[in-house]
Coordinates of N, CA and C in Angstrom, one line a residue:
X15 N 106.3 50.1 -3.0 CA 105.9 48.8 -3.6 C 106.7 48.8 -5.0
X16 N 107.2 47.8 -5.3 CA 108.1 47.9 -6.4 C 107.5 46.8 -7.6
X17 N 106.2 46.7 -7.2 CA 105.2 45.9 -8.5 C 103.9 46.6 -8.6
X18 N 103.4 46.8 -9.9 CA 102.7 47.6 -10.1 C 101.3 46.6 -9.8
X19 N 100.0 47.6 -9.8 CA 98.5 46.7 -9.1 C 98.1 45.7 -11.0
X20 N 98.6 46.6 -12.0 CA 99.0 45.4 -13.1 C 99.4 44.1 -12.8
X21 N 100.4 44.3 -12.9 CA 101.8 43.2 -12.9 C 101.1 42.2 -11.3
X22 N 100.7 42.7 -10.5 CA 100.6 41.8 -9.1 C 99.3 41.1 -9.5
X23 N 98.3 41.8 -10.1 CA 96.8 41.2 -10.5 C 97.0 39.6 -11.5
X24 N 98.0 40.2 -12.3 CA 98.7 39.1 -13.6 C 99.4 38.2 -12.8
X25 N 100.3 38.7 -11.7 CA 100.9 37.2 -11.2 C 100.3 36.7 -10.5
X26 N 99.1 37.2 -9.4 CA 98.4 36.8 -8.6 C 97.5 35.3 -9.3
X27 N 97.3 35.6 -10.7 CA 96.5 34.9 -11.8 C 97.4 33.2 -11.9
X28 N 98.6 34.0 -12.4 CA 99.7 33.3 -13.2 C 100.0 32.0 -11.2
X29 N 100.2 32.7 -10.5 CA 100.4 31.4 -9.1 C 98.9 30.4 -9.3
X30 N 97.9 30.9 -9.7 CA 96.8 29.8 -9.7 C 96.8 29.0 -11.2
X31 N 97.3 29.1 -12.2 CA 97.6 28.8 -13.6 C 98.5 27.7 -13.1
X32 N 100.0 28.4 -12.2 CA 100.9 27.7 -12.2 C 100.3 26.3 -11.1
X33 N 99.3 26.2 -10.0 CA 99.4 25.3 -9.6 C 97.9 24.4 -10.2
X34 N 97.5 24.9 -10.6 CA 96.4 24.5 -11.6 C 97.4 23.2 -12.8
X35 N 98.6 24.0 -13.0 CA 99.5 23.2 -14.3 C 99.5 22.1 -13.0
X36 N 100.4 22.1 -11.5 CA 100.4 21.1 -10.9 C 99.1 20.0 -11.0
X37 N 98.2 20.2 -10.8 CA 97.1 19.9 -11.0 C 97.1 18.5 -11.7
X38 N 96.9 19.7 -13.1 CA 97.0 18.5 -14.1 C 98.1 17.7 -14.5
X39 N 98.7 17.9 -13.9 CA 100.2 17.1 -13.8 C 99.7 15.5 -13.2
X40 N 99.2 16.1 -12.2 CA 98.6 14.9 -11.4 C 97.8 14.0 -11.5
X41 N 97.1 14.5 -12.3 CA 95.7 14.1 -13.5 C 96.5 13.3 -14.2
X42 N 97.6 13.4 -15.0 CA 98.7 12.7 -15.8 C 99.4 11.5 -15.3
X43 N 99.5 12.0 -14.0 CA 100.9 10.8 -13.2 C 99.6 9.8 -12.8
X44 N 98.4 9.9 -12.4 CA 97.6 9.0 -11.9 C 97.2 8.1 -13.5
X45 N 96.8 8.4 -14.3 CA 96.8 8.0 -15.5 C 97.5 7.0 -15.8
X46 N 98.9 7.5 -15.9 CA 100.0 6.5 -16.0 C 100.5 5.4 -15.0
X47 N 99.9 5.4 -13.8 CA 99.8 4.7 -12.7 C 98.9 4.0 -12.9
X48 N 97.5 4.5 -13.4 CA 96.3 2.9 -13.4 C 96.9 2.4 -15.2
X49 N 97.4 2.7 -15.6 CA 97.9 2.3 -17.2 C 99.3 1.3 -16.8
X50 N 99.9 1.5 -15.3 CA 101.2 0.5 -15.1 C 102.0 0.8 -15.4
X51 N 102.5 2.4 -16.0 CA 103.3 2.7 -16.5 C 103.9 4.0 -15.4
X52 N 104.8 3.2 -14.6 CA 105.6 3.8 -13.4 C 106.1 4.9 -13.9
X53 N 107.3 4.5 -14.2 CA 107.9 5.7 -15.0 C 107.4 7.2 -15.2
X54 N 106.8 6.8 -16.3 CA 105.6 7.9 -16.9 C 105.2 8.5 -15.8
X55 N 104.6 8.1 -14.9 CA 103.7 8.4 -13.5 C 104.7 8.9 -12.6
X56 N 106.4 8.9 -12.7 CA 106.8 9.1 -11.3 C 107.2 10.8 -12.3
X57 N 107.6 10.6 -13.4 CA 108.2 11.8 -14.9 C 106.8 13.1 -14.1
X58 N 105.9 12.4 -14.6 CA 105.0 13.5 -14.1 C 103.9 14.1 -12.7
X59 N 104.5 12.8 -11.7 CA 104.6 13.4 -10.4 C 105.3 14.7 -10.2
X60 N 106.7 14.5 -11.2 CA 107.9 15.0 -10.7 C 107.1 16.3 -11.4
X61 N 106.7 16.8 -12.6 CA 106.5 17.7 -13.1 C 105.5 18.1 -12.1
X62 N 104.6 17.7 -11.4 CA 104.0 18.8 -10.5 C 104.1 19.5 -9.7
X63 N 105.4 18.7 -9.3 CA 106.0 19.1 -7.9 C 106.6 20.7 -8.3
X64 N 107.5 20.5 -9.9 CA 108.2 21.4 -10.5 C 107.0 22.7 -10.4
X65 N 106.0 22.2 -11.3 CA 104.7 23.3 -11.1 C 104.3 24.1 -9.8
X66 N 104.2 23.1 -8.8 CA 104.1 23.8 -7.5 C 105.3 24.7 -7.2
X67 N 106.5 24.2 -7.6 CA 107.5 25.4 -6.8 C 107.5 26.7 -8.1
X68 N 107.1 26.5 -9.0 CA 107.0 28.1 -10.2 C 105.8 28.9 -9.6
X69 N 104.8 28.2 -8.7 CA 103.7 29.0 -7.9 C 104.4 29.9 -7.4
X70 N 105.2 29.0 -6.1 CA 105.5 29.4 -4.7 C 107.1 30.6 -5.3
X71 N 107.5 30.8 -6.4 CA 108.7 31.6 -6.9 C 107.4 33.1 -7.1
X72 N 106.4 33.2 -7.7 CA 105.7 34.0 -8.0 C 105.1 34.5 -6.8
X73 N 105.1 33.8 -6.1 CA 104.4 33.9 -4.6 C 105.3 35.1 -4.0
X74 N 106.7 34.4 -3.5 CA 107.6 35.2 -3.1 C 108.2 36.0 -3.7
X75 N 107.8 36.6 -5.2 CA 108.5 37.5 -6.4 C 107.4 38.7 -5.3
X76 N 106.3 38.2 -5.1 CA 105.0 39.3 -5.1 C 105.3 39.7 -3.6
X77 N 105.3 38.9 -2.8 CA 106.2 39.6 -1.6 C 107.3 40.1 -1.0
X78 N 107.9 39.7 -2.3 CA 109.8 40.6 -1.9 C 109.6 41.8 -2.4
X79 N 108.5 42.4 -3.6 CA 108.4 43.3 -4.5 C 107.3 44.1 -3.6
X80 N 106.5 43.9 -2.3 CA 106.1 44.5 -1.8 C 104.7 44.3 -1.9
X81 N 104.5 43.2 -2.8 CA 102.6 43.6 -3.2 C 102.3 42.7 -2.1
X82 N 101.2 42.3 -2.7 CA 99.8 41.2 -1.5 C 99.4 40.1 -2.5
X83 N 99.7 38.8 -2.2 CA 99.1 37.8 -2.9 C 98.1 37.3 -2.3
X84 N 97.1 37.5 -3.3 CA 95.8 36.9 -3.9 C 95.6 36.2 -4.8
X85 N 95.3 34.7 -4.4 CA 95.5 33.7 -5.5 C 93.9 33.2 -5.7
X86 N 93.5 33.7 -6.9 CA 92.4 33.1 -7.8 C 92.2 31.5 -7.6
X87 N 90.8 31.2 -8.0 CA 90.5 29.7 -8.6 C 91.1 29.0 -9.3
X88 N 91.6 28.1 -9.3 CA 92.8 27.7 -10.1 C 91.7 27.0 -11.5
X89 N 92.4 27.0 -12.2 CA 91.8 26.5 -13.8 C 91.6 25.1 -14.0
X90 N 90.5 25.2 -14.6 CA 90.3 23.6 -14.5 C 90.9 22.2 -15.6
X91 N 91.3 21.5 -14.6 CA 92.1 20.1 -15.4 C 91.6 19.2 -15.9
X92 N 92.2 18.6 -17.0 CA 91.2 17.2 -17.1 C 91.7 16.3 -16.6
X93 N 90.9 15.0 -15.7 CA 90.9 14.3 -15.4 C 91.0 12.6 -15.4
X94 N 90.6 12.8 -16.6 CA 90.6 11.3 -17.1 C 90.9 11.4 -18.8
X95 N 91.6 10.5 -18.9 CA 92.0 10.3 -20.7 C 92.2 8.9 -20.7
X96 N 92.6 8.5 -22.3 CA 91.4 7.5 -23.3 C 93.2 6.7 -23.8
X97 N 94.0 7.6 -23.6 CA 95.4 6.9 -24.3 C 96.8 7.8 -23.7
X98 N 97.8 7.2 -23.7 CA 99.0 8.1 -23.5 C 99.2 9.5 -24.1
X99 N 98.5 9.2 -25.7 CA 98.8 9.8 -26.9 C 98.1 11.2 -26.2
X100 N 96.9 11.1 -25.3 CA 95.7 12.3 -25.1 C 96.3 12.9 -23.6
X101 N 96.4 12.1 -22.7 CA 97.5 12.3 -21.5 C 98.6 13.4 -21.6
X102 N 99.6 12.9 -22.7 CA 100.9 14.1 -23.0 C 100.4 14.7 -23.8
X103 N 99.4 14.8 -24.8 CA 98.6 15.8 -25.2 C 98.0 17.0 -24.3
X104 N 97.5 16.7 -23.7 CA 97.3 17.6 -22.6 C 98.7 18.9 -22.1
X105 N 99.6 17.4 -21.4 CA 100.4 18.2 -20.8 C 101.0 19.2 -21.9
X106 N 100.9 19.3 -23.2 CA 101.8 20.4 -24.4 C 100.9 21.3 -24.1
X107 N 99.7 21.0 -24.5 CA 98.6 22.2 -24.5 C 98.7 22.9 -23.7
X108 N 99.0 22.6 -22.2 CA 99.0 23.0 -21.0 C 100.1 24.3 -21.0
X109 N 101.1 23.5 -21.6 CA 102.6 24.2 -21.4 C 102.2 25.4 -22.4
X110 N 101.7 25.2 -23.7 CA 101.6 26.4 -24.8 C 100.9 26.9 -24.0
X111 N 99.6 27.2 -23.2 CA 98.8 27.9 -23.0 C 99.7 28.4 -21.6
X112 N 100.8 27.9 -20.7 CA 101.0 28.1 -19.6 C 102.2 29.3 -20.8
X113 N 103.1 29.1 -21.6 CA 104.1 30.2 -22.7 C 103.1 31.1 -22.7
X114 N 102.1 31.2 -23.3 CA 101.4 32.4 -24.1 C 101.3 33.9 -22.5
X115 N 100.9 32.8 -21.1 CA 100.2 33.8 -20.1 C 101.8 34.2 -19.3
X116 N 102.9 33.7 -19.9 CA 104.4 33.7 -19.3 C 104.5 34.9 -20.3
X117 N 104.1 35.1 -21.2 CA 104.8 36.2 -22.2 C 103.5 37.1 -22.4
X118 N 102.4 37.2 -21.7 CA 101.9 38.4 -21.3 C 102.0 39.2 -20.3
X119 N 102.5 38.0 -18.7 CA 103.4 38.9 -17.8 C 104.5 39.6 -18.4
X120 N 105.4 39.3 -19.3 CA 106.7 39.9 -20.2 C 106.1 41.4 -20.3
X121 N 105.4 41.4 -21.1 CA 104.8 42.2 -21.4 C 104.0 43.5 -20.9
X122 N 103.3 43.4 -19.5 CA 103.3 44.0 -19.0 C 104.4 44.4 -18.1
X123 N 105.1 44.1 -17.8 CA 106.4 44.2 -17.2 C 107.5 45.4 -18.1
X124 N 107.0 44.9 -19.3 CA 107.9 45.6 -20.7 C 107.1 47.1 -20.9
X125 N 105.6 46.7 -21.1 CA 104.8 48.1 -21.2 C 105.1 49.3 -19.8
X126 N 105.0 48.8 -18.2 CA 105.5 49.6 -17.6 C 106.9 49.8 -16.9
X127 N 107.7 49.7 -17.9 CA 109.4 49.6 -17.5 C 109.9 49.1 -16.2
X128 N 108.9 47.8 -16.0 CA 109.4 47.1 -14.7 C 110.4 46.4 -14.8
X129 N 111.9 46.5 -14.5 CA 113.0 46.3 -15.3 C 113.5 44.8 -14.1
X130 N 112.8 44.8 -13.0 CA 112.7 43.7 -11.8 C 112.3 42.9 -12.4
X131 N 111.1 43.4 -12.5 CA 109.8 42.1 -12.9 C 110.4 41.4 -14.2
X132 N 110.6 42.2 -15.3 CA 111.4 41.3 -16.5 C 112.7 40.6 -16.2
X133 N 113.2 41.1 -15.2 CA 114.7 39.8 -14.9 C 114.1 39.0 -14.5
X134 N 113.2 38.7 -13.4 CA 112.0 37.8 -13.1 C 111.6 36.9 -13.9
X135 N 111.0 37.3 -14.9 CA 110.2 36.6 -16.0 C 110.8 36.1 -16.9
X136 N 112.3 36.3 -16.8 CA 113.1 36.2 -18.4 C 113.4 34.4 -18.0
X137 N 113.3 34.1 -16.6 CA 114.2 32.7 -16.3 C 112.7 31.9 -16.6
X138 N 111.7 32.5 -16.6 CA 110.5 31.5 -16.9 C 110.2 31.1 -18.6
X139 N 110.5 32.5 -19.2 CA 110.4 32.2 -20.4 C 111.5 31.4 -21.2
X140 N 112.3 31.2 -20.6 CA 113.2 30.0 -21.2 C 113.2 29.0 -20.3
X141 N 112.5 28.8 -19.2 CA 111.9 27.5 -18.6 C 110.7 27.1 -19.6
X142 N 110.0 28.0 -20.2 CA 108.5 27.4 -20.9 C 109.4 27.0 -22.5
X143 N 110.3 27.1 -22.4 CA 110.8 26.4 -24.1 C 111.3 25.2 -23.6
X144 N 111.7 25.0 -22.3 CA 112.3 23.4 -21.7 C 110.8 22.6 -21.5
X145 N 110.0 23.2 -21.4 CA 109.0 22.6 -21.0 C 108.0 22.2 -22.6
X146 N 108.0 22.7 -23.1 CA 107.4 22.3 -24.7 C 108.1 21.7 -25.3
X147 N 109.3 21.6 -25.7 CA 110.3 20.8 -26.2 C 110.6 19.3 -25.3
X148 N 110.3 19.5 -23.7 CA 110.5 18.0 -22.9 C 109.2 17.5 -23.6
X149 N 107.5 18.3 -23.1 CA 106.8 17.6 -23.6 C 106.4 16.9 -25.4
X150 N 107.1 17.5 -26.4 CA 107.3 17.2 -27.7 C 108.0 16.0 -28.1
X151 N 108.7 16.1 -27.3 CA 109.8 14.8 -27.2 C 109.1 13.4 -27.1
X152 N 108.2 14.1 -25.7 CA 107.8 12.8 -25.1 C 106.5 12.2 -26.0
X153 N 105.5 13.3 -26.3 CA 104.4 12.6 -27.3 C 105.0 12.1 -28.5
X154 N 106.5 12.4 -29.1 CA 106.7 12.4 -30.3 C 107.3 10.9 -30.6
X155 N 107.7 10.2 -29.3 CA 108.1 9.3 -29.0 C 107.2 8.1 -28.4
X156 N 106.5 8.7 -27.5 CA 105.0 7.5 -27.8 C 103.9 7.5 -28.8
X157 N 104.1 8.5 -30.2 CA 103.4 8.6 -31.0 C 104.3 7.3 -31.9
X158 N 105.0 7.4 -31.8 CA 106.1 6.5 -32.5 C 106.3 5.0 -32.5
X159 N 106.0 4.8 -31.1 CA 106.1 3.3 -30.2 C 104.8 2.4 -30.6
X160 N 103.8 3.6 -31.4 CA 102.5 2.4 -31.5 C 102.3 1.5 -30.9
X161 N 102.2 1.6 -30.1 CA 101.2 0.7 -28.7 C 102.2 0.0 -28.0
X162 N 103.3 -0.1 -28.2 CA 104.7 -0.5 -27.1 C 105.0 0.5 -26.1
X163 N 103.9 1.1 -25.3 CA 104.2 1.8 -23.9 C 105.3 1.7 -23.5
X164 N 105.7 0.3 -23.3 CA 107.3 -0.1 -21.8 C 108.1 0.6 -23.0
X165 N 108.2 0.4 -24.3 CA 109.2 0.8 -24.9 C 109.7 2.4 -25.0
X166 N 108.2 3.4 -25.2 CA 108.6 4.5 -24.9 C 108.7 4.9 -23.6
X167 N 108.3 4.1 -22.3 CA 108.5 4.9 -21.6 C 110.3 4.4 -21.2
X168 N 110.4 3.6 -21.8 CA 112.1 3.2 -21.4 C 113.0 4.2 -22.3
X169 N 112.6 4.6 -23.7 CA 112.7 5.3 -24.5 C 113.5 7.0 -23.9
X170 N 112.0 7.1 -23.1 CA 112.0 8.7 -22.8 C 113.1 8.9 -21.4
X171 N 112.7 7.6 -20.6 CA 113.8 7.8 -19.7 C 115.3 8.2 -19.8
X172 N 115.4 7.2 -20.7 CA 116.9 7.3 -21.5 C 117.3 8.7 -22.0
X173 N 116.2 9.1 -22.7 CA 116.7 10.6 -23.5 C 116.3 11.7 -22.3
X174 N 115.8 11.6 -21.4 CA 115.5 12.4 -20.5 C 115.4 12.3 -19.1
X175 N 116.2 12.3 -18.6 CA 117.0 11.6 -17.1 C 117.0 12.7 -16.4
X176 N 116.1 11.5 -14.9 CA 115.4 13.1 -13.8 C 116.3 14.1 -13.8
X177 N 115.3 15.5 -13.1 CA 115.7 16.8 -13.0 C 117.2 16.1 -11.9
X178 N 118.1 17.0 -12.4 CA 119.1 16.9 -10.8 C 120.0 15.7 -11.1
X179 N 119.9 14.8 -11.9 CA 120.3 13.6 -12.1 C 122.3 14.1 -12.4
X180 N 122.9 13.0 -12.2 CA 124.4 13.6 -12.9 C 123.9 13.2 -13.9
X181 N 125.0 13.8 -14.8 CA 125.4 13.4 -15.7 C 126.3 12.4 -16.2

């Protein structure tokens, strides 16, 4: 087995986190859907989908590496919010608290010289700096718009054009 009962127990965790983030992704895109704000709602459909496949990469890290996935209760989302402002609020929170348990996998990885597991982990932790800097953008910009929604969300599209899109 080339993952220690550490490292497998922490990702086994980190796949229910990760679709737990899908989760509340969803919680987000429906929001923005009864608010009429397409866009917004399709931006963070897309982010769950993204969430679901960072599950299923940890999924298959723990079976190419030889362990057994066991996936925990997934963490609980919120479901209803009061404004945009509380909505992408959420999703930052989500993302720092999804950095902090990305860089305690690092870490155990680092403490037992799992030199696999950290090539692993290195592509996530500079995924979770795309992911706090997309979400900062986007609150920082409907924080901005003062109650012209269509504006930011035409705003955000512009400065941030779907995954995969040309250029």
């Amino acid at each position: 087995m080339l993952i220690s009962e550490k490292l497998q127990i922490a990702m086994n965790q980190q796949i229910a986190n990760e679709f737990g983030a899908s989760l509340q992704y969803i919680h987000i895109a429906a929001y923005f859907d009864d608010e009429d704000l397409l866009k917004f709602s399709q931006l963070f459909f897309d982010q769950a989908e993204e969430e679901k496949e960072h599950a299923m990469k940890f999924v298959h890290y723990i079976l190419d590496a030889g362990g057994k996935v066991e996936i925990p209760a997934f963490p609980k989302s919120i479901a209803s919010f009061s404004s945009a402002e509380e909505a992408v609020g959420a999703a930052l929170a989500w993302e720092v608290e999804v950095t902090k348990q990305i860089n305690a996998l690092m870490q155990i990885a680092v403490d037992e010289s799992d030199f696999i597991g950290q090539d692993f982990l290195r592509w996530f932790v500079t995924e979770q700096l795309e992911e706090i800097s997309k979400m900062q953008t986007i609150l920082g910009i409907i924080e901005k718009s003062v109650g012209h929604l269509l504006l930011a969300e035409t705003v955000v599209m512009e400065t941030m054009p779907a995954e995969g899109a040309a250029a």
